[in-house]
Structure formats: structure tokens, C-alpha cells
mmCIF file of C-alpha atoms and ligand atoms in Angstrom:
data_model
loop_
_atom_site.group_PDB
_atom_site.id
_atom_site.type_symbol
_atom_site.label_atom_id
_atom_site.label_comp_id
_atom_site.label_asym_id
_atom_site.label_seq_id
_atom_site.Cartn_x
_atom_site.Cartn_y
_atom_site.Cartn_z
ATOM 1 C CA MET A 18 90.456 122.236 77.300
ATOM 2 C CA SER A 19 90.007 118.578 76.338
ATOM 3 C CA ILE A 20 90.964 115.975 78.932
ATOM 4 C CA VAL A 21 91.135 112.232 78.394
ATOM 5 C CA ILE A 22 91.582 109.591 81.099
ATOM 6 C CA TYR A 23 93.511 106.427 80.225
ATOM 7 C CA PRO A 24 92.875 103.795 82.921
ATOM 8 C CA GLY A 25 94.611 100.429 83.191
ATOM 9 C CA SER A 26 96.724 98.137 85.309
ATOM 10 C CA PHE A 27 99.993 98.941 83.507
ATOM 11 C CA ASP A 28 101.677 95.935 85.168
ATOM 12 C CA PRO A 29 104.097 97.009 83.750
ATOM 13 C CA ILE A 30 103.727 99.703 81.092
ATOM 14 C CA THR A 31 104.775 98.492 77.604
ATOM 15 C CA PHE A 32 105.515 100.150 74.260
ATOM 16 C CA GLY A 33 101.920 99.247 73.299
ATOM 17 C CA HIS A 34 100.488 101.416 76.099
ATOM 18 C CA LEU A 35 103.001 104.140 75.273
ATOM 19 C CA ASP A 36 102.037 104.154 71.616
ATOM 20 C CA VAL A 37 98.414 104.803 72.628
ATOM 21 C CA VAL A 38 99.465 107.532 75.093
ATOM 22 C CA GLN A 39 101.546 109.303 72.426
ATOM 23 C CA ARG A 40 98.645 109.277 69.967
ATOM 24 C CA ALA A 41 96.287 110.645 72.641
ATOM 25 C CA SER A 42 98.748 113.356 73.688
ATOM 26 C CA ARG A 43 98.581 114.737 70.137
ATOM 27 C CA MET A 44 94.769 114.749 70.153
ATOM 28 C CA PHE A 45 93.908 116.000 73.637
ATOM 29 C CA ASP A 46 95.130 118.961 75.687
ATOM 30 C CA ARG A 47 95.675 116.742 78.718
ATOM 31 C CA VAL A 48 96.065 112.995 79.134
ATOM 32 C CA ILE A 49 95.677 111.569 82.634
ATOM 33 C CA ILE A 50 96.908 108.008 83.033
ATOM 34 C CA ALA A 51 95.040 106.339 85.888
ATOM 35 C CA VAL A 52 96.918 103.372 87.341
ATOM 36 C CA ALA A 53 94.330 100.995 88.737
ATOM 37 C CA ASN A 54 94.134 97.842 90.802
ATOM 38 C CA ASN A 55 92.299 95.233 88.779
ATOM 39 C CA TYR A 56 90.797 92.819 91.287
ATOM 40 C CA SER A 57 90.519 90.011 88.746
ATOM 41 C CA LYS A 58 94.307 90.103 88.200
ATOM 42 C CA THR A 59 97.243 89.428 90.504
ATOM 43 C CA HIS A 60 99.697 92.270 90.012
ATOM 44 C CA LEU A 61 103.463 91.765 89.912
ATOM 45 C CA PHE A 62 104.216 95.385 90.848
ATOM 46 C CA SER A 63 102.424 97.378 93.559
ATOM 47 C CA GLN A 64 100.198 100.262 92.471
ATOM 48 C CA LEU A 65 102.847 102.782 93.529
ATOM 49 C CA GLN A 66 105.623 100.924 91.686
ATOM 50 C CA ARG A 67 103.470 100.760 88.541
ATOM 51 C CA LYS A 68 102.715 104.481 88.834
ATOM 52 C CA ARG A 69 106.424 105.308 89.133
ATOM 53 C CA LEU A 70 107.314 103.162 86.110
ATOM 54 C CA VAL A 71 104.608 104.936 84.078
ATOM 55 C CA GLU A 72 105.775 108.375 85.268
ATOM 56 C CA LYS A 73 109.312 107.717 84.102
ATOM 57 C CA ALA A 74 108.088 106.379 80.755
ATOM 58 C CA VAL A 75 106.026 109.509 79.989
ATOM 59 C CA ALA A 76 108.439 112.067 81.476
ATOM 60 C CA GLY A 77 109.078 113.555 78.012
ATOM 61 C CA LEU A 78 105.396 114.162 77.267
ATOM 62 C CA GLU A 79 104.422 117.555 78.614
ATOM 63 C CA ASN A 80 100.650 117.175 78.621
ATOM 64 C CA VAL A 81 100.606 113.696 80.183
ATOM 65 C CA GLU A 82 100.239 113.105 83.913
ATOM 66 C CA VAL A 83 99.892 110.004 86.060
ATOM 67 C CA ASP A 84 97.591 109.302 88.983
ATOM 68 C CA CYS A 85 96.507 106.332 91.065
ATOM 69 C CA LEU A 86 92.917 105.243 90.601
ATOM 70 C CA SER A 87 90.835 104.114 93.528
ATOM 71 C CA GLY A 88 87.086 103.790 93.514
ATOM 72 C CA LEU A 89 84.885 103.951 90.466
ATOM 73 C CA LEU A 90 86.410 105.091 87.183
ATOM 74 C CA VAL A 91 83.334 107.178 86.315
ATOM 75 C CA ASP A 92 83.719 109.140 89.581
ATOM 76 C CA PHE A 93 87.404 109.712 88.846
ATOM 77 C CA VAL A 94 86.462 111.004 85.383
ATOM 78 C CA SER A 95 83.976 113.483 86.894
ATOM 79 C CA ARG A 96 86.465 114.610 89.540
ATOM 80 C CA LYS A 97 89.122 115.275 86.910
ATOM 81 C CA LYS A 98 86.579 116.909 84.564
ATOM 82 C CA GLY A 99 87.494 114.361 81.902
ATOM 83 C CA ASP A 100 85.814 114.460 78.501
ATOM 84 C CA ALA A 101 86.380 110.808 77.698
ATOM 85 C CA VAL A 102 87.888 107.524 78.772
ATOM 86 C CA LEU A 103 90.577 106.108 76.526
ATOM 87 C CA ARG A 104 91.205 102.405 76.016
ATOM 88 C CA GLY A 105 93.507 100.577 73.632
ATOM 89 C CA LEU A 106 92.219 97.990 71.192
ATOM 90 C CA ARG A 107 94.625 95.370 69.961
ATOM 91 C CA ALA A 108 92.623 92.652 68.337
ATOM 92 C CA LEU A 109 89.180 91.167 68.194
ATOM 93 C CA SER A 110 89.889 89.419 71.493
ATOM 94 C CA ASP A 111 89.926 92.791 73.320
ATOM 95 C CA PHE A 112 86.636 93.865 71.815
ATOM 96 C CA GLU A 113 84.109 91.935 73.861
ATOM 97 C CA PHE A 114 85.512 92.934 77.239
ATOM 98 C CA GLU A 115 86.109 96.544 76.206
ATOM 99 C CA PHE A 116 82.582 96.811 74.784
ATOM 100 C CA GLN A 117 81.135 95.514 78.064
ATOM 101 C CA LEU A 118 83.288 97.895 80.119
ATOM 102 C CA ALA A 119 82.418 100.959 78.029
ATOM 103 C CA LEU A 120 78.692 100.287 78.150
ATOM 104 C CA THR A 121 78.792 99.548 81.881
ATOM 105 C CA ASN A 122 80.539 102.855 82.509
ATOM 106 C CA ARG A 123 77.906 104.597 80.379
ATOM 107 C CA LYS A 124 75.187 102.912 82.418
ATOM 108 C CA LEU A 125 76.832 104.138 85.635
ATOM 109 C CA LYS A 126 77.191 107.666 84.245
ATOM 110 C CA GLU A 127 75.464 108.495 80.982
ATOM 111 C CA GLU A 128 77.829 111.311 79.989
ATOM 112 C CA VAL A 129 81.036 109.244 80.171
ATOM 113 C CA GLU A 130 82.153 108.443 76.631
ATOM 114 C CA THR A 131 84.813 105.848 75.846
ATOM 115 C CA ILE A 132 87.084 106.137 72.855
ATOM 116 C CA PHE A 133 89.370 103.449 71.477
ATOM 117 C CA MET A 134 92.721 103.755 69.809
ATOM 118 C CA MET A 135 94.726 101.132 67.983
ATOM 119 C CA PRO A 136 98.468 100.956 68.418
ATOM 120 C CA LYS A 137 101.016 100.645 65.632
ATOM 121 C CA ASP A 138 100.652 97.179 64.088
ATOM 122 C CA ILE A 139 103.899 95.883 65.601
ATOM 123 C CA TYR A 140 102.412 96.339 69.080
ATOM 124 C CA THR A 141 99.058 94.691 68.452
ATOM 125 C CA PHE A 142 100.302 91.378 69.867
ATOM 126 C CA LEU A 143 101.933 92.949 72.912
ATOM 127 C CA SER A 144 100.571 92.635 76.436
ATOM 128 C CA SER A 145 101.996 93.123 79.940
ATOM 129 C CA LYS A 146 101.213 89.463 80.566
ATOM 130 C CA ILE A 147 103.356 88.264 77.644
ATOM 131 C CA VAL A 148 106.227 90.567 78.639
ATOM 132 C CA LYS A 149 106.173 89.189 82.202
ATOM 133 C CA GLU A 150 106.164 85.631 80.869
ATOM 134 C CA ILE A 151 109.189 86.278 78.621
ATOM 135 C CA ALA A 152 111.054 88.020 81.463
ATOM 136 C CA ARG A 153 110.284 85.142 83.805
ATOM 137 C CA LEU A 154 111.845 82.711 81.314
ATOM 138 C CA GLY A 155 114.930 84.896 80.900
ATOM 139 C CA GLY A 156 114.077 86.194 77.403
ATOM 140 C CA ASP A 157 114.979 89.541 75.877
ATOM 141 C CA ILE A 158 112.242 92.143 76.414
ATOM 142 C CA ARG A 159 114.082 95.206 75.134
ATOM 143 C CA ASP A 160 111.787 95.535 72.097
ATOM 144 C CA PHE A 161 108.698 95.590 74.288
ATOM 145 C CA VAL A 162 109.349 97.895 77.249
ATOM 146 C CA PRO A 163 111.494 100.973 78.062
ATOM 147 C CA ALA A 164 114.926 100.297 79.613
ATOM 148 C CA HIS A 165 113.899 101.252 83.173
ATOM 149 C CA VAL A 166 110.946 98.848 83.010
ATOM 150 C CA GLU A 167 113.221 96.070 81.719
ATOM 151 C CA LYS A 168 115.519 96.679 84.680
ATOM 152 C CA ALA A 169 112.668 96.651 87.193
ATOM 153 C CA LEU A 170 111.209 93.469 85.685
ATOM 154 C CA ASN A 171 114.514 91.637 85.686
ATOM 155 C CA ALA A 172 115.162 92.642 89.295
ATOM 156 C CA LYS A 173 111.696 91.428 90.307
ATOM 157 C CA MET A 174 112.211 88.112 88.525
ATOM 158 C CA LYS A 175 115.619 87.579 90.105
ATOM 159 C CA ARG A 176 114.124 88.182 93.536
ATOM 160 C CA SER A 177 111.178 85.838 92.971
ATOM 161 C CA ASN A 178 113.501 83.111 91.557
ATOM 162 C CA LYS A 179 115.631 83.388 94.703
ATOM 163 C CA THR A 180 112.665 83.043 97.031
ATOM 164 C CA SER A 181 111.184 80.104 95.101
ATOM 165 C CA HIS A 182 114.396 78.029 95.315
HETATM 166 P P1 ADP B 210 93.495 96.433 82.278
HETATM 167 O O1 ADP B 210 93.852 95.448 83.356
HETATM 168 O O2 ADP B 210 92.636 97.561 82.761
HETATM 169 O O3 ADP B 210 92.986 95.835 80.994
HETATM 170 P P2 ADP B 210 96.013 96.884 80.953
HETATM 171 O O4 ADP B 210 97.220 97.562 81.480
HETATM 172 O O5 ADP B 210 96.140 95.433 80.630
HETATM 173 O O6 ADP B 210 94.887 97.163 81.985
HETATM 174 O O7 ADP B 210 95.497 97.649 79.672
HETATM 175 C C1 ADP B 210 95.070 98.994 79.740
HETATM 176 C C2 ADP B 210 94.505 99.386 78.398
HETATM 177 O O8 ADP B 210 95.569 99.392 77.447
HETATM 178 C C3 ADP B 210 93.454 98.411 77.853
HETATM 179 O O9 ADP B 210 92.493 99.143 77.140
HETATM 180 C C4 ADP B 210 94.243 97.528 76.928
HETATM 181 O O10 ADP B 210 93.423 97.005 75.901
HETATM 182 C C5 ADP B 210 95.254 98.532 76.380
HETATM 183 N N1 ADP B 210 96.477 97.894 75.902
HETATM 184 C C6 ADP B 210 97.270 97.010 76.540
HETATM 185 N N2 ADP B 210 98.315 96.622 75.760
HETATM 186 C C7 ADP B 210 98.161 97.295 74.590
HETATM 187 C C8 ADP B 210 98.878 97.308 73.352
HETATM 188 N N3 ADP B 210 99.929 96.518 73.124
HETATM 189 N N4 ADP B 210 98.428 98.124 72.393
HETATM 190 C C9 ADP B 210 97.328 98.871 72.580
HETATM 191 N N5 ADP B 210 96.596 98.902 73.694
HETATM 192 C C10 ADP B 210 96.998 98.113 74.686
#
């Protein structure tokens, strides 16, 4: 059985992430999405909220499951008996960081391989950060995230606008 681990912040999950998950679910027997806390980023949604939004987004994909990641990714991969780590590559700008991350994980545990997948071209510009920015400014994000994520984002923005006034 082939198992791939897809780690990320997913703050929140977008159609770009989902495109990568769908591709992986056709290639691997099991896909485990690991929702992580990235300490160099300030998250809009809590880890549990992000996990729930991901769970709802992948509910139709039978071989995809969602977990919270704490501790080192390479240890999580061993615990789950993962064959590889999956990351998405959008553009050249992702490459340097992803390259560093993959080789660091290999240094920490030699047997952990990282594979990269590119999303459909229309999602190559898409990031959680951009979606949050558009939502904050009251723009339409329906083309970028599933309906339940749109709802959660708009509710969050409304609440933060109220408290900042
Ligand atoms: P992290 O904070 O770990 O980078 P993200 O949620 O931002 O978490 O991204 C998780 C993974 O998904 C990363 O490998 C990132 O490059 C990839 N990714 C994010 N957005 C897209 C997209 N639109 N298309 C393809 N991959 C993406």
C-alpha cells in the first residue's frame, strides 16, 4: 500500500491545494493531509478550524484523510508509514524554499523522499494569503475556495472588522 503525506498550513484550504490532493489520490492508495502550525506565519484559523475546513473539502475522496501535525514532519511520516512527502509547486518562487525543505527533511531522515506536483495552470497563481487578502477587502473568492471555506472566511473577516472598529 502506498501512502503519501501532504503537509501544509492550509490557512485556509484553496482549490490549488485541492487540485494537488485530487491528483495524489489517483496515484497513491492513501493520502494523509497533515495540517501544521507554521511558526513563521500568523494563522487566521486555528489548527482545529483548518483541519475541519480541510475535512469537509475532501469528504468526497475516499482514500484521503486529515490529521493535525505536531512535532517533526519526518517523525510523523515514519509513524504513519508514509512512502513520501507531497508538496505543491506553483512557480519558480516556490522552488527555493521547497528545495531547502525537502533536503532538510532528507538530512533529518535519509529515507524520506519528497515529491512535487503542479496544479492545473489556472491555480498556479493561487495562495491562501491572496485569498485572505481578497476576502479582507470584500472581494469575491468563489473561484478560489469551496463554498464552506468562503463562508468561514467571510464570517472571520466580519468579526475582525467589528473588533477593529
Ligand atoms: P506551508 O505554510 O507549509 O507552505 P501552505 O498551505 O501554504 O503551507 O502550502 C502547502 C503546500 O501546498 C505547499 O507545498 C505549497 O507550495 C502548496 N500549495 C499552496 N497553494 C498551492 C496552489 N495554488 N497550487 C499548488 N500547490 C499549492
